[in-house]
Amino acid sequence: MSTQLCTRTEIDPRGPRFGGTITTIVLAVALITAGSTLSTVLVAWQAVVFGLGAIVGLYAQPYGIVYRRIIGPRLAPPVALEDAAPPRFAQAVGLVFMTVALLSIALGATAVASVAIGLALAAAFLNAAFDFCLGCEMYLLGKRALVQ
Amino acid sequence: MTGIVILCVALVAATAFGLWRRATDGRMHDVRPVPDADDAPPGQLHIADRGEHGGDVLTAAALGTSVLGSRATFVQFSSAFCAPCRATRVVLADVAATNPGVVHVDIDAESHLDLVRALHIRRTPTVLVLDARGVIRQRASGATRKADALHALDALNEP
């Protein structure tokens, strides 16, 4: 006997992990070059990527498109599909960190920007290396704290 | 320079956290000492009834289900943004289907925040293993493996 939650859009779970890998690399370069124009451009680009994934949908997320068009077709079919809602929520969390980073850069607070980038990088790395969604874990804690 | 330090700290911390989670996820822990038997029939006790029974007790009503399992009930707390919840759901539904007297109840954590707070649920999936009387006997956070679920069933019979 099992009570099911409602059905949702499904995706190949390797897509978000590929995206997490690219995100980790992009943000690592942004950290190494912190304070430069290149760093700002990379953070802005990553903000756009997260924004597309979170607001429009995972099908519009650039790294997801690369995975579906180029990587996925060359791999064996996925063993199981996964719900699209958790990775999409993670994109929204990433967008928040990138927004904080961009605002900090605009205000000249490079160190604060680097911390925000570092937190997003840690989350993306956990996703890529361990298939672990940090933003998803924070969701229930956030609900517990905010909803009476 | 600060950026490179933050990069290294982020990678080391994330790796340590990931390895720790990989080692502990889904592992069942004993919740309380086994309470005295026959002091209460199933389905008659209150939510999170502490004390005299020696452990927290959940009722079918508190869980919003019709009946508890005559042998065991797996209570799974899930949320919408939770990939391992799905894998856990498949495992526990299978264990419930193939073991007589075992029931799997999947609870949406967001819409049961009172229960979530009373039971100190911090992550999804969190799985509670109830015995026939609804006493919470074991608990695991993170994706549950079938072997761990079956082992938890066996452990219910131990004194």
CSV table of C-alpha atoms in Angstrom, one decimal:
chain,number,residue,atom,x,y,z
A,1,MET,CA,0.0,0.0,0.0
A,2,SER,CA,1.5,3.3,-1.0
A,3,THR,CA,0.2,6.8,-1.4
A,4,GLN,CA,1.6,8.5,-4.5
A,5,LEU,CA,2.3,12.2,-5.0
A,6,CYS,CA,1.1,13.5,-8.3
A,7,THR,CA,3.0,12.8,-11.5
A,8,ARG,CA,5.3,15.4,-13.1
A,9,THR,CA,7.7,16.1,-15.9
A,10,GLU,CA,10.5,13.6,-16.1
A,11,ILE,CA,14.1,13.9,-17.2
A,12,ASP,CA,17.3,11.9,-17.6
A,13,PRO,CA,19.0,12.3,-14.2
A,14,ARG,CA,22.4,12.5,-15.8
A,15,GLY,CA,21.4,15.8,-17.4
A,16,PRO,CA,21.5,17.9,-14.1
A,17,ARG,CA,24.8,16.1,-13.1
A,18,PHE,CA,26.4,17.2,-16.4
A,19,GLY,CA,25.0,20.7,-15.8
A,20,GLY,CA,26.5,20.6,-12.3
A,21,THR,CA,29.9,19.7,-13.7
A,22,ILE,CA,29.9,22.6,-16.2
A,23,THR,CA,28.6,24.9,-13.4
A,24,THR,CA,31.5,23.8,-11.1
A,25,ILE,CA,34.1,24.6,-13.8
A,26,VAL,CA,32.5,28.0,-14.7
A,27,LEU,CA,32.3,29.1,-11.1
A,28,ALA,CA,35.8,27.8,-10.3
A,29,VAL,CA,37.2,30.0,-13.1
A,30,ALA,CA,35.1,32.9,-11.8
A,31,LEU,CA,36.7,32.4,-8.3
A,32,ILE,CA,40.2,32.1,-9.6
A,33,THR,CA,39.8,35.3,-11.6
A,34,ALA,CA,37.8,37.1,-8.9
A,35,GLY,CA,37.8,40.9,-9.3
A,36,SER,CA,38.3,40.7,-13.1
A,37,THR,CA,35.9,41.5,-15.9
A,38,LEU,CA,36.1,37.8,-16.9
A,39,SER,CA,34.9,36.8,-13.5
A,40,THR,CA,31.9,39.2,-13.7
A,41,VAL,CA,31.0,38.0,-17.2
A,42,LEU,CA,31.1,34.3,-16.0
A,43,VAL,CA,28.9,35.0,-13.0
A,44,ALA,CA,26.4,37.0,-15.1
A,45,TRP,CA,26.4,34.1,-17.7
A,46,GLN,CA,25.8,31.6,-14.9
A,47,ALA,CA,23.0,33.8,-13.5
A,48,VAL,CA,21.3,33.7,-17.0
A,49,VAL,CA,21.8,29.9,-17.1
A,50,PHE,CA,20.2,29.4,-13.7
A,51,GLY,CA,17.4,31.9,-14.5
A,52,LEU,CA,16.5,30.1,-17.7
A,53,GLY,CA,16.4,26.7,-15.8
A,54,ALA,CA,14.4,28.0,-12.9
A,55,ILE,CA,12.0,30.4,-14.6
A,56,VAL,CA,11.5,29.1,-18.1
A,57,GLY,CA,12.2,25.4,-17.3
A,58,LEU,CA,14.9,22.8,-17.5
A,59,TYR,CA,14.4,22.3,-21.3
A,60,ALA,CA,15.6,25.9,-21.8
A,61,GLN,CA,18.7,25.6,-19.6
A,62,PRO,CA,21.7,25.9,-21.9
A,63,TYR,CA,23.7,23.0,-20.2
A,64,GLY,CA,20.6,20.8,-20.3
A,65,ILE,CA,20.3,21.6,-24.1
A,66,VAL,CA,23.9,20.6,-24.7
A,67,TYR,CA,23.3,17.4,-22.7
A,68,ARG,CA,20.1,16.5,-24.6
A,69,ARG,CA,21.4,17.4,-28.1
A,70,ILE,CA,25.0,16.2,-27.9
A,71,ILE,CA,25.9,14.1,-24.8
A,72,GLY,CA,22.7,12.1,-24.1
A,73,PRO,CA,22.2,10.6,-27.6
A,74,ARG,CA,25.8,9.2,-27.4
A,75,LEU,CA,25.1,7.4,-24.1
A,76,ALA,CA,23.0,4.4,-23.3
A,77,PRO,CA,19.4,5.2,-22.5
A,78,PRO,CA,18.8,6.2,-18.9
A,79,VAL,CA,18.0,3.3,-16.5
A,80,ALA,CA,15.3,5.4,-14.8
A,81,LEU,CA,13.9,8.9,-15.3
A,82,GLU,CA,13.7,11.4,-12.5
A,83,ASP,CA,11.3,14.2,-11.5
A,84,ALA,CA,12.2,17.5,-13.0
A,85,ALA,CA,11.0,19.5,-10.0
A,86,PRO,CA,14.0,19.0,-7.7
A,87,PRO,CA,16.7,20.1,-10.2
A,88,ARG,CA,14.6,23.0,-11.3
A,89,PHE,CA,14.3,24.1,-7.6
A,90,ALA,CA,18.1,23.8,-7.3
A,91,GLN,CA,18.4,26.2,-10.3
A,92,ALA,CA,16.3,28.7,-8.4
A,93,VAL,CA,18.6,28.4,-5.4
A,94,GLY,CA,21.6,28.9,-7.7
A,95,LEU,CA,20.0,32.0,-9.2
A,96,VAL,CA,19.7,33.5,-5.7
A,97,PHE,CA,23.4,33.0,-5.0
A,98,MET,CA,24.4,34.5,-8.4
A,99,THR,CA,22.1,37.5,-7.8
A,100,VAL,CA,23.8,38.1,-4.4
A,101,ALA,CA,27.2,37.7,-6.2
A,102,LEU,CA,26.4,40.2,-8.9
A,103,LEU,CA,25.0,42.8,-6.5
A,104,SER,CA,28.1,42.4,-4.3
A,105,ILE,CA,30.4,42.9,-7.3
A,106,ALA,CA,28.4,46.0,-8.3
A,107,LEU,CA,28.9,47.4,-4.7
A,108,GLY,CA,32.6,46.6,-4.8
A,109,ALA,CA,32.3,43.8,-2.2
A,110,THR,CA,34.4,41.2,-4.1
A,111,ALA,CA,35.0,39.0,-1.0
A,112,VAL,CA,31.2,38.7,-0.3
A,113,ALA,CA,30.7,37.9,-4.0
A,114,SER,CA,33.4,35.2,-3.8
A,115,VAL,CA,31.7,33.6,-0.8
A,116,ALA,CA,28.3,33.5,-2.7
A,117,ILE,CA,30.1,32.0,-5.7
A,118,GLY,CA,31.8,29.5,-3.4
A,119,LEU,CA,28.5,28.3,-1.9
A,120,ALA,CA,26.9,27.9,-5.3
A,121,LEU,CA,30.1,26.0,-6.5
A,122,ALA,CA,29.9,23.7,-3.5
A,123,ALA,CA,26.3,22.9,-4.2
A,124,ALA,CA,27.0,22.3,-7.9
A,125,PHE,CA,30.0,20.1,-7.1
A,126,LEU,CA,27.9,18.0,-4.6
A,127,ASN,CA,25.3,17.5,-7.4
A,128,ALA,CA,28.0,16.6,-10.0
A,129,ALA,CA,30.1,14.3,-7.8
A,130,PHE,CA,27.6,12.8,-5.3
A,131,ASP,CA,24.2,13.2,-7.1
A,132,PHE,CA,23.2,15.2,-4.0
A,133,CYS,CA,20.9,18.2,-4.2
A,134,LEU,CA,21.7,20.6,-1.4
A,135,GLY,CA,19.0,23.1,-2.4
A,136,CYS,CA,16.4,20.3,-2.2
A,137,GLU,CA,17.6,19.5,1.4
A,138,MET,CA,17.3,23.1,2.4
A,139,TYR,CA,13.7,23.3,1.1
A,140,LEU,CA,12.1,21.5,4.1
A,141,LEU,CA,14.3,23.3,6.6
A,142,GLY,CA,13.2,26.6,5.0
A,143,LYS,CA,9.5,25.6,5.1
A,144,ARG,CA,9.9,24.6,8.8
A,145,ALA,CA,11.5,27.9,9.6
A,146,LEU,CA,9.2,30.2,7.6
A,147,VAL,CA,5.7,28.6,7.8
A,148,GLN,CA,3.9,28.6,11.1
B,1,MET,CA,43.9,35.2,-4.0
B,2,THR,CA,40.8,35.2,-1.8
B,3,GLY,CA,38.9,33.6,-4.6
B,4,ILE,CA,41.4,30.7,-4.9
B,5,VAL,CA,41.2,30.1,-1.1
B,6,ILE,CA,37.4,30.0,-1.2
B,7,LEU,CA,37.5,27.6,-4.2
B,8,CYS,CA,39.7,25.2,-2.2
B,9,VAL,CA,37.6,25.5,1.0
B,10,ALA,CA,34.4,24.9,-1.0
B,11,LEU,CA,35.7,21.8,-2.8
B,12,VAL,CA,37.2,20.3,0.4
B,13,ALA,CA,34.1,21.0,2.5
B,14,ALA,CA,31.7,19.7,-0.3
B,15,THR,CA,33.8,16.5,-0.7
B,16,ALA,CA,33.9,15.8,3.1
B,17,PHE,CA,30.1,16.4,3.3
B,18,GLY,CA,29.4,14.2,0.3
B,19,LEU,CA,31.5,11.3,1.6
B,20,TRP,CA,29.9,11.6,5.1
B,21,ARG,CA,26.4,11.6,3.6
B,22,ARG,CA,27.2,8.7,1.3
B,23,ALA,CA,28.4,6.7,4.4
B,24,THR,CA,25.4,7.5,6.6
B,25,ASP,CA,22.4,7.9,4.2
B,26,GLY,CA,19.6,5.4,4.6
B,27,ARG,CA,21.2,3.8,7.7
B,28,MET,CA,18.6,2.7,10.2
B,29,HIS,CA,19.0,3.8,13.8
B,30,ASP,CA,17.2,2.4,16.9
B,31,VAL,CA,14.9,5.1,18.2
B,32,ARG,CA,14.0,4.0,21.8
B,33,PRO,CA,14.3,1.0,24.0
B,34,VAL,CA,11.5,-1.5,23.3
B,35,PRO,CA,8.5,-0.6,25.4
B,36,ASP,CA,6.4,-3.1,27.4
B,37,ALA,CA,4.0,-5.0,25.2
B,38,ASP,CA,0.2,-5.2,25.6
B,39,ASP,CA,-0.3,-1.9,27.3
B,40,ALA,CA,-2.3,-0.4,24.4
B,41,PRO,CA,-4.1,-1.7,21.3
B,42,PRO,CA,-3.0,-0.4,17.9
B,43,GLY,CA,-4.6,2.7,16.6
B,44,GLN,CA,-5.7,4.0,20.0
B,45,LEU,CA,-2.7,6.2,21.0
B,46,HIS,CA,-2.0,9.8,20.3
B,47,ILE,CA,0.5,11.4,18.0
B,48,ALA,CA,4.0,11.6,19.5
B,49,ASP,CA,2.8,10.2,22.8
B,50,ARG,CA,5.9,10.1,24.9
B,51,GLY,CA,6.8,8.6,28.2
B,52,GLU,CA,5.0,5.7,29.7
B,53,HIS,CA,5.2,3.6,26.5
B,54,GLY,CA,8.9,4.2,26.2
B,55,GLY,CA,8.7,5.6,22.7
B,56,ASP,CA,6.9,8.0,20.4
B,57,VAL,CA,3.7,6.4,19.1
B,58,LEU,CA,1.9,7.3,15.9
B,59,THR,CA,-1.7,6.5,15.1
B,60,ALA,CA,-3.3,5.7,11.8
B,61,ALA,CA,-5.4,8.9,12.2
B,62,ALA,CA,-2.4,11.1,12.8
B,63,LEU,CA,-0.8,9.7,9.6
B,64,GLY,CA,-4.0,10.1,7.6
B,65,THR,CA,-4.1,6.5,6.7
B,66,SER,CA,-6.8,3.9,7.2
B,67,VAL,CA,-4.9,1.3,9.2
B,68,LEU,CA,-1.4,0.6,10.5
B,69,GLY,CA,0.4,-2.6,9.4
B,70,SER,CA,-0.3,-5.6,11.6
B,71,ARG,CA,3.5,-6.3,11.5
B,72,ALA,CA,5.1,-3.0,10.6
B,73,THR,CA,4.4,0.4,9.1
B,74,PHE,CA,7.0,2.3,7.1
B,75,VAL,CA,6.2,6.0,7.4
B,76,GLN,CA,8.1,8.0,4.7
B,77,PHE,CA,8.3,11.8,4.8
B,78,SER,CA,8.7,13.2,1.3
B,79,SER,CA,8.8,16.6,-0.4
B,80,ALA,CA,8.2,17.8,-3.9
B,81,PHE,CA,11.9,18.8,-4.4
B,82,CYS,CA,13.5,15.4,-3.5
B,83,ALA,CA,14.9,13.0,-6.0
B,84,PRO,CA,15.8,10.2,-3.5
B,85,CYS,CA,12.2,10.3,-2.1
B,86,ARG,CA,11.2,8.6,-5.3
B,87,ALA,CA,13.7,5.8,-5.1
B,88,THR,CA,12.8,5.2,-1.5
B,89,ARG,CA,9.1,5.1,-2.4
B,90,VAL,CA,9.7,2.4,-5.0
B,91,VAL,CA,11.8,0.3,-2.5
B,92,LEU,CA,9.3,0.6,0.4
B,93,ALA,CA,6.2,0.0,-1.8
B,94,ASP,CA,7.9,-3.1,-3.0
B,95,VAL,CA,8.7,-4.3,0.6
B,96,ALA,CA,5.1,-3.6,1.6
B,97,ALA,CA,3.7,-5.5,-1.4
B,98,THR,CA,5.9,-8.6,-0.8
B,99,ASN,CA,5.7,-8.8,3.0
B,100,PRO,CA,2.3,-9.6,4.7
B,101,GLY,CA,1.3,-7.2,7.4
B,102,VAL,CA,3.6,-4.4,6.2
B,103,VAL,CA,2.2,-1.1,5.2
B,104,HIS,CA,4.0,1.9,3.5
B,105,VAL,CA,2.6,5.4,4.1
B,106,ASP,CA,4.1,8.3,2.1
B,107,ILE,CA,3.5,11.7,3.8
B,108,ASP,CA,4.0,15.0,2.1
B,109,ALA,CA,6.2,16.8,4.7
B,110,GLU,CA,5.2,20.3,3.6
B,111,SER,CA,1.5,19.8,4.3
B,112,HIS,CA,2.2,18.1,7.6
B,113,LEU,CA,4.5,20.6,9.2
B,114,ASP,CA,3.0,19.9,12.7
B,115,LEU,CA,4.0,16.2,12.4
B,116,VAL,CA,7.4,17.2,10.9
B,117,ARG,CA,8.2,19.5,13.9
B,118,ALA,CA,6.8,17.0,16.5
B,119,LEU,CA,9.0,14.2,15.1
B,120,HIS,CA,12.0,16.5,14.4
B,121,ILE,CA,12.1,15.7,10.6
B,122,ARG,CA,14.8,17.8,9.0
B,123,ARG,CA,15.4,16.0,5.7
B,124,THR,CA,13.4,14.2,3.1
B,125,PRO,CA,13.2,11.3,2.8
B,126,THR,CA,13.1,10.4,6.4
B,127,VAL,CA,11.7,6.9,7.1
B,128,LEU,CA,10.2,5.8,10.5
B,129,VAL,CA,9.6,2.1,11.2
B,130,LEU,CA,6.6,1.5,13.4
B,131,ASP,CA,5.9,-1.8,15.1
B,132,ALA,CA,2.4,-3.2,15.2
B,133,ARG,CA,1.3,-0.9,18.0
B,134,GLY,CA,2.6,2.2,16.2
B,135,VAL,CA,5.7,2.7,18.3
B,136,ILE,CA,8.5,4.3,16.4
B,137,ARG,CA,11.3,1.7,16.6
B,138,GLN,CA,13.7,2.8,13.9
B,139,ARG,CA,14.5,5.8,11.8
B,140,ALA,CA,16.6,6.6,8.8
B,141,SER,CA,17.4,9.7,6.8
B,142,GLY,CA,18.3,9.7,3.1
B,143,ALA,CA,17.5,7.1,0.4
B,144,THR,CA,16.5,3.7,2.0
B,145,ARG,CA,18.0,0.6,0.5
B,146,LYS,CA,15.9,-2.6,0.3
B,147,ALA,CA,18.3,-4.5,2.5
B,148,ASP,CA,18.1,-1.9,5.2
B,149,ALA,CA,14.3,-2.0,5.1
B,150,LEU,CA,14.2,-5.8,5.3
B,151,HIS,CA,16.7,-5.7,8.2
B,152,ALA,CA,14.5,-3.2,10.0
B,153,LEU,CA,11.6,-5.6,9.7
B,154,ASP,CA,13.7,-8.4,11.2
B,155,ALA,CA,14.8,-6.1,14.0
B,156,LEU,CA,11.2,-5.6,15.1
B,157,ASN,CA,11.0,-9.2,16.2
B,158,GLU,CA,14.1,-8.9,18.4
B,159,PRO,CA,13.5,-8.4,22.1
